[in-house]
Amino acid sequence: GGGVLDQEAAEGEEVTWRLATHQVPGTSRYESTLPLFAEEVSKATDGKFTIELYGGGTLFPISETYDSVSRGTVDAAAIFTGYWSSKDPVFNLVSLPGDPLTGPEEHFQRAEALDPIFGEVYAKSGIHHLGAFDYAPSEIFMSNRKIESLEDFKGMNIRATGVAGQFYDTLGASSVSIAGPELYSAMQLGTVDGAEFNDYLVNAEMGLNEVTDFVIEPALHTGPTSDKDLIINQEAWDALPESYQQAVIDARDKAREASSTAYAKDNEDAVQQWVDEGAEIIELPAAEVEEARQLAYEWLGGYADENEYTERYVTGYIQVLRDLGYDAEADAIESAKG
Amino acid sequence: MLQRIERGATWIGAILMPVLAVVVLYNVLARALFSRAPSWPFEVSIFIFGILALLAGGQVLRDQGHVAVDILPRRAGPRLRWVLHIISMVVIIIVCVFVVYDGSLVALESTRVRERSIFQTTFNPEIWWFRWMIPIGAAIILLEALRQLFAARRIDGVPDFDDEEIEL
Amino acid sequence: MSMAEIIPLGMFIVLFLLLGLGIPVAFSLFFVAISFALLAWGTGGTSIVVSSMFGAMNNFTLVAIPLFILMSVLLEKSKIVEELFDSLYSVSWRLRGGLAMAGIAVGAVLGAISGVVAAGVIGLALIALPQMLKYRYDRPLSLGVVMAGGTLGQLIPPSLNMVVYGAMMGVSVAALFAGGLAAGVALALMYIIYIVVVGLLRPNALPKPTGDEAKPTVNFTRVLRGLILPAILIAVVLGSILSGAATPTEGAGIGVVGTVLLALVARRMTWTVAKDSVWSSVKTSSMIVWILAGAAGFSGVFAGVGGVTLVTKAAEAAPGGRWGVLAFAIVFIFFLGMFLETMALIMLAAPIVTPVVLAQGFDGLWWALLFMVVLQTAFLTPPFGFAIFYLKSVAPKAVRIEHIYRATLPFIGLQLLFVLLAIFFPWLLTWLPNLTQ
Ligand code: NA
Ligand code: NA
């Protein structure tokens, strides 16, 4: 503390927060929620509470966001929780292999049920976790080889990370690590044959529709997820007057809403951009999808053993599946868990 | 003693240089020819790069290899040049003290949680030890700057610009 | 002006002061970053500098830098390059300035292999500069050729900066790559024309052989060997990238192994060559990474202490009229490019400046390409230019920074001329993308 830009606020006083995100200004995933969030907070506090937005990498490298929130270099961040599998394996489960959920309602129901487990882990680093910030449609699988069955994945070089990488390895593919900015050239030149990456809209913004021949539906390894969770430095949170805290929560809900309505629609509309660039969209047969999901559930059942939190998370997820009527899927994970 | 540390740290990087090239080549061949990309070269390449880049900083300072806009010091008389050299070393010392201190705190926290790679590769290595390269690299530079500052207690302790004659 | 607006401006002033005192670039950047983080945020803020350092060392695309440096040092120390240029000189001695032209061509090839500017400049400095100086080419011209040719990789695909810009501003990467290729080749031609003109006006700047050296006997076996070995190397590295076998970052690794094999074939690989090469490559790489980390820390603190607000306000203050806005935007990027790390500059300035320009009815692709050309120019403008510092780090000791500063001037002039041409003849940037779409 002790800097000239540091401050504490009482009710009705002015306060400014720095909020970092991994998304980059100009892209849909930034523009659709973050400016809205800042605006709503400001409106609800008569302009007293300002949120300054810092796009990916402008303040510090994205990988340093967790520590920066923990230390208070920034007050808050809206960022993908999956990155923090570097800190605890449970964060890997922000996207779930074989997930049958669809649409924002089901996603947020799961988030409300399971986010408290993430919250406990964040709390150990002095971070207050406000749960899902927004909704992200399923990732898509881009391929330059025609895929009509699981058999066709064999021998492919696939750019995939985390759980997805392990999943495609079990299908007989070879998961490859390629730096994000090099993915375009890698798809164009055939360094990789396929990639599992963001949704239609984001990938089209990155020009990936220019270098993709096939999109394989549905995404085999994961369903809808949160593109960002809202995490806040605990001291900064505690220093806020109650009405300001409420303003943050309400603004988060507005961001959730915007991402599950306007953004989700834009993403559906973006499919046309892929067709226009000549991509063929292939629907995998149901039997193949089923088989892939069984493989994913086995992986998930095993991953529950990583630590106390992953065990609780997977158990909680099974319950969510039952609540939503996905009993067969719940049974499969239950038996894989043993 | 310090000279040995600097040389040793730089040699670690120097030996790793060709290793880096071979790792990269191996990865390309495994992926392109056999579609069997190993999962470790991505992070191993990054580790080698980071180690060699950070550890050699002290040797570079000894050899006056850090690029500077040295127009003023070159034109200055011995007295001013001495002052400028001392300012330089003090700035470097201040920077390195902060980097060693903050870098150690970060590395300590990383060690506590046994931090893993952010890149989510299937290799998923622990990287807490890699975080320590920052305070270690800065500490070597710090010691070298202190040595040069100490040597400059006498005005002839300021290193010369040992250039060939300049033809224009 | 409020406190928050003065702070980021203060950063530049202190930075220039420290640089002027002769404090190494890397530590000047770090010092300003730390002291302003401390001033603005207190003791909790300084760790942002350590974060930036970790970002610089934990970045796969930068792995290309040490590999490129090692490849270039090996090529130089094993005398493969010297033989190449000797061969070129003996077959092209009638062509005044032939080696400088070859230097530009090599720069373009390096640019096609690499997406990282540091790699291009240092590679060309190690490969071409000693040869031009050996044949007593004018020093400022030789230095300028290295900086201008070495930064062509920013425009010639692959270019990481273009990928990032494309994603942010919704411009097709394929179109950017095509336009970048057109712009890069056009600039390379301009440099070559400039070399021809210098040769006509000041023949002494680009001497031809005299006396006994005149009309050297062309030894065809030697020429063949001198040209063919490097040609194979280029074909293998470029081929590995274009065939998709390797990413550009990996291509540099293939280049290193290829160079070692060549040197072995040419019986030029000795223990001393190997030892000296890795030793000096490590030191150069280290120096570069400390600068990049310092620049990243500086950029981060700059954004954090109000740089974004400052940039936004400045953009709002743009003068009226279509051409006024454009001129302002160009000067603005040029100015920021003088001290900010490139990627940080794109992230910071592009989303603010680009909408302002496009609102005046300019074409998005054309502006994106112009943006990239202006950025390339900023690499070589004194007093703070990354290309200048990269060149200084590997140039012979007799080359002082003021020589490099002076050498940039005509090439900055050429760049600005190109910017003007691109404004009056927009097709200069867009003809290739339009053709391929
Ligand atoms: Na390039
Ligand atoms: Na500059």
PDB file of N, CA and C in Angstrom, chain B residues 11-23 48 52, chain C residues 65-67 69-71 256 277-286:
ATOM      1  N   TRP B  11      27.780 -20.784 -18.796  1.00  0.00           N
ATOM      2  CA  TRP B  11      28.071 -22.053 -19.478  1.00  0.00           C
ATOM      3  C   TRP B  11      26.901 -23.020 -19.424  1.00  0.00           C
ATOM      4  N   ILE B  12      26.139 -22.961 -18.325  1.00  0.00           N
ATOM      5  CA  ILE B  12      24.940 -23.808 -18.267  1.00  0.00           C
ATOM      6  C   ILE B  12      24.067 -23.519 -19.487  1.00  0.00           C
ATOM      7  N   GLY B  13      23.840 -22.216 -19.730  1.00  0.00           N
ATOM      8  CA  GLY B  13      23.033 -21.829 -20.890  1.00  0.00           C
ATOM      9  C   GLY B  13      23.703 -22.211 -22.196  1.00  0.00           C
ATOM     10  N   ALA B  14      25.007 -22.033 -22.270  1.00  0.00           N
ATOM     11  CA  ALA B  14      25.731 -22.315 -23.514  1.00  0.00           C
ATOM     12  C   ALA B  14      25.614 -23.790 -23.880  1.00  0.00           C
ATOM     13  N   ILE B  15      25.704 -24.651 -22.868  1.00  0.00           N
ATOM     14  CA  ILE B  15      25.596 -26.089 -23.139  1.00  0.00           C
ATOM     15  C   ILE B  15      24.163 -26.453 -23.539  1.00  0.00           C
ATOM     16  N   LEU B  16      23.200 -25.736 -22.943  1.00  0.00           N
ATOM     17  CA  LEU B  16      21.799 -26.035 -23.244  1.00  0.00           C
ATOM     18  C   LEU B  16      21.385 -25.591 -24.651  1.00  0.00           C
ATOM     19  N   MET B  17      22.134 -24.625 -25.219  1.00  0.00           N
ATOM     20  CA  MET B  17      21.808 -24.090 -26.558  1.00  0.00           C
ATOM     21  C   MET B  17      21.625 -25.205 -27.594  1.00  0.00           C
ATOM     22  N   PRO B  18      22.672 -26.006 -27.840  1.00  0.00           N
ATOM     23  CA  PRO B  18      22.485 -27.074 -28.837  1.00  0.00           C
ATOM     24  C   PRO B  18      21.412 -28.084 -28.411  1.00  0.00           C
ATOM     25  N   VAL B  19      21.268 -28.286 -27.104  1.00  0.00           N
ATOM     26  CA  VAL B  19      20.221 -29.202 -26.636  1.00  0.00           C
ATOM     27  C   VAL B  19      18.859 -28.696 -27.111  1.00  0.00           C
ATOM     28  N   LEU B  20      18.666 -27.386 -26.993  1.00  0.00           N
ATOM     29  CA  LEU B  20      17.410 -26.768 -27.421  1.00  0.00           C
ATOM     30  C   LEU B  20      17.124 -27.067 -28.893  1.00  0.00           C
ATOM     31  N   ALA B  21      18.151 -26.878 -29.723  1.00  0.00           N
ATOM     32  CA  ALA B  21      17.974 -27.120 -31.159  1.00  0.00           C
ATOM     33  C   ALA B  21      17.576 -28.574 -31.421  1.00  0.00           C
ATOM     34  N   VAL B  22      18.223 -29.486 -30.697  1.00  0.00           N
ATOM     35  CA  VAL B  22      17.947 -30.906 -30.917  1.00  0.00           C
ATOM     36  C   VAL B  22      16.525 -31.258 -30.441  1.00  0.00           C
ATOM     37  N   VAL B  23      16.131 -30.693 -29.318  1.00  0.00           N
ATOM     38  CA  VAL B  23      14.772 -30.940 -28.801  1.00  0.00           C
ATOM     39  C   VAL B  23      13.737 -30.499 -29.836  1.00  0.00           C
ATOM     40  N   ILE B  48      14.523 -24.217 -21.255  1.00  0.00           N
ATOM     41  CA  ILE B  48      15.909 -23.972 -21.687  1.00  0.00           C
ATOM     42  C   ILE B  48      16.090 -22.500 -22.044  1.00  0.00           C
ATOM     43  N   LEU B  52      18.704 -20.002 -20.016  1.00  0.00           N
ATOM     44  CA  LEU B  52      19.883 -19.411 -20.655  1.00  0.00           C
ATOM     45  C   LEU B  52      19.775 -17.892 -20.709  1.00  0.00           C
TER      46      LEU B  52
ATOM     47  N   ILE C  65      14.320 -16.738 -30.763  1.00  0.00           N
ATOM     48  CA  ILE C  65      15.413 -15.753 -30.693  1.00  0.00           C
ATOM     49  C   ILE C  65      16.779 -16.416 -30.478  1.00  0.00           C
ATOM     50  N   PRO C  66      16.961 -17.212 -29.394  1.00  0.00           N
ATOM     51  CA  PRO C  66      18.285 -17.838 -29.238  1.00  0.00           C
ATOM     52  C   PRO C  66      18.628 -18.759 -30.394  1.00  0.00           C
ATOM     53  N   LEU C  67      17.629 -19.442 -30.948  1.00  0.00           N
ATOM     54  CA  LEU C  67      17.926 -20.363 -32.046  1.00  0.00           C
ATOM     55  C   LEU C  67      18.414 -19.606 -33.280  1.00  0.00           C
ATOM     56  N   ILE C  69      19.778 -16.656 -33.297  1.00  0.00           N
ATOM     57  CA  ILE C  69      21.090 -16.077 -33.015  1.00  0.00           C
ATOM     58  C   ILE C  69      22.169 -17.143 -33.185  1.00  0.00           C
ATOM     59  N   LEU C  70      21.921 -18.321 -32.615  1.00  0.00           N
ATOM     60  CA  LEU C  70      22.918 -19.388 -32.718  1.00  0.00           C
ATOM     61  C   LEU C  70      23.161 -19.766 -34.179  1.00  0.00           C
ATOM     62  N   MET C  71      22.073 -19.876 -34.947  1.00  0.00           N
ATOM     63  CA  MET C  71      22.229 -20.213 -36.362  1.00  0.00           C
ATOM     64  C   MET C  71      23.099 -19.178 -37.070  1.00  0.00           C
ATOM     65  N   VAL C 256      19.481 -24.359 -37.102  1.00  0.00           N
ATOM     66  CA  VAL C 256      20.696 -24.585 -36.311  1.00  0.00           C
ATOM     67  C   VAL C 256      21.316 -25.931 -36.661  1.00  0.00           C
ATOM     68  N   SER C 277      30.652 -20.012 -30.521  1.00  0.00           N
ATOM     69  CA  SER C 277      29.301 -19.737 -31.008  1.00  0.00           C
ATOM     70  C   SER C 277      28.278 -19.808 -29.883  1.00  0.00           C
ATOM     71  N   VAL C 278      28.312 -20.900 -29.124  1.00  0.00           N
ATOM     72  CA  VAL C 278      27.302 -21.009 -28.072  1.00  0.00           C
ATOM     73  C   VAL C 278      27.531 -19.947 -26.999  1.00  0.00           C
ATOM     74  N   TRP C 279      28.789 -19.672 -26.689  1.00  0.00           N
ATOM     75  CA  TRP C 279      29.095 -18.679 -25.654  1.00  0.00           C
ATOM     76  C   TRP C 279      28.539 -17.311 -26.030  1.00  0.00           C
ATOM     77  N   SER C 280      28.837 -16.861 -27.259  1.00  0.00           N
ATOM     78  CA  SER C 280      28.383 -15.513 -27.611  1.00  0.00           C
ATOM     79  C   SER C 280      26.873 -15.506 -27.867  1.00  0.00           C
ATOM     80  N   SER C 281      26.313 -16.602 -28.334  1.00  0.00           N
ATOM     81  CA  SER C 281      24.860 -16.637 -28.559  1.00  0.00           C
ATOM     82  C   SER C 281      24.099 -16.514 -27.250  1.00  0.00           C
ATOM     83  N   VAL C 282      24.576 -17.192 -26.230  1.00  0.00           N
ATOM     84  CA  VAL C 282      23.897 -17.131 -24.937  1.00  0.00           C
ATOM     85  C   VAL C 282      23.911 -15.698 -24.420  1.00  0.00           C
ATOM     86  N   LYS C 283      25.059 -15.039 -24.540  1.00  0.00           N
ATOM     87  CA  LYS C 283      25.153 -13.676 -24.012  1.00  0.00           C
ATOM     88  C   LYS C 283      24.222 -12.728 -24.767  1.00  0.00           C
ATOM     89  N   THR C 284      24.207 -12.846 -26.103  1.00  0.00           N
ATOM     90  CA  THR C 284      23.326 -11.974 -26.882  1.00  0.00           C
ATOM     91  C   THR C 284      21.857 -12.253 -26.551  1.00  0.00           C
ATOM     92  N   SER C 285      21.502 -13.524 -26.474  1.00  0.00           N
ATOM     93  CA  SER C 285      20.103 -13.865 -26.164  1.00  0.00           C
ATOM     94  C   SER C 285      19.701 -13.271 -24.825  1.00  0.00           C
ATOM     95  N   SER C 286      20.593 -13.395 -23.855  1.00  0.00           N
ATOM     96  CA  SER C 286      20.303 -12.897 -22.524  1.00  0.00           C
ATOM     97  C   SER C 286      20.052 -11.388 -22.557  1.00  0.00           C
TER      98      SER C 286
END
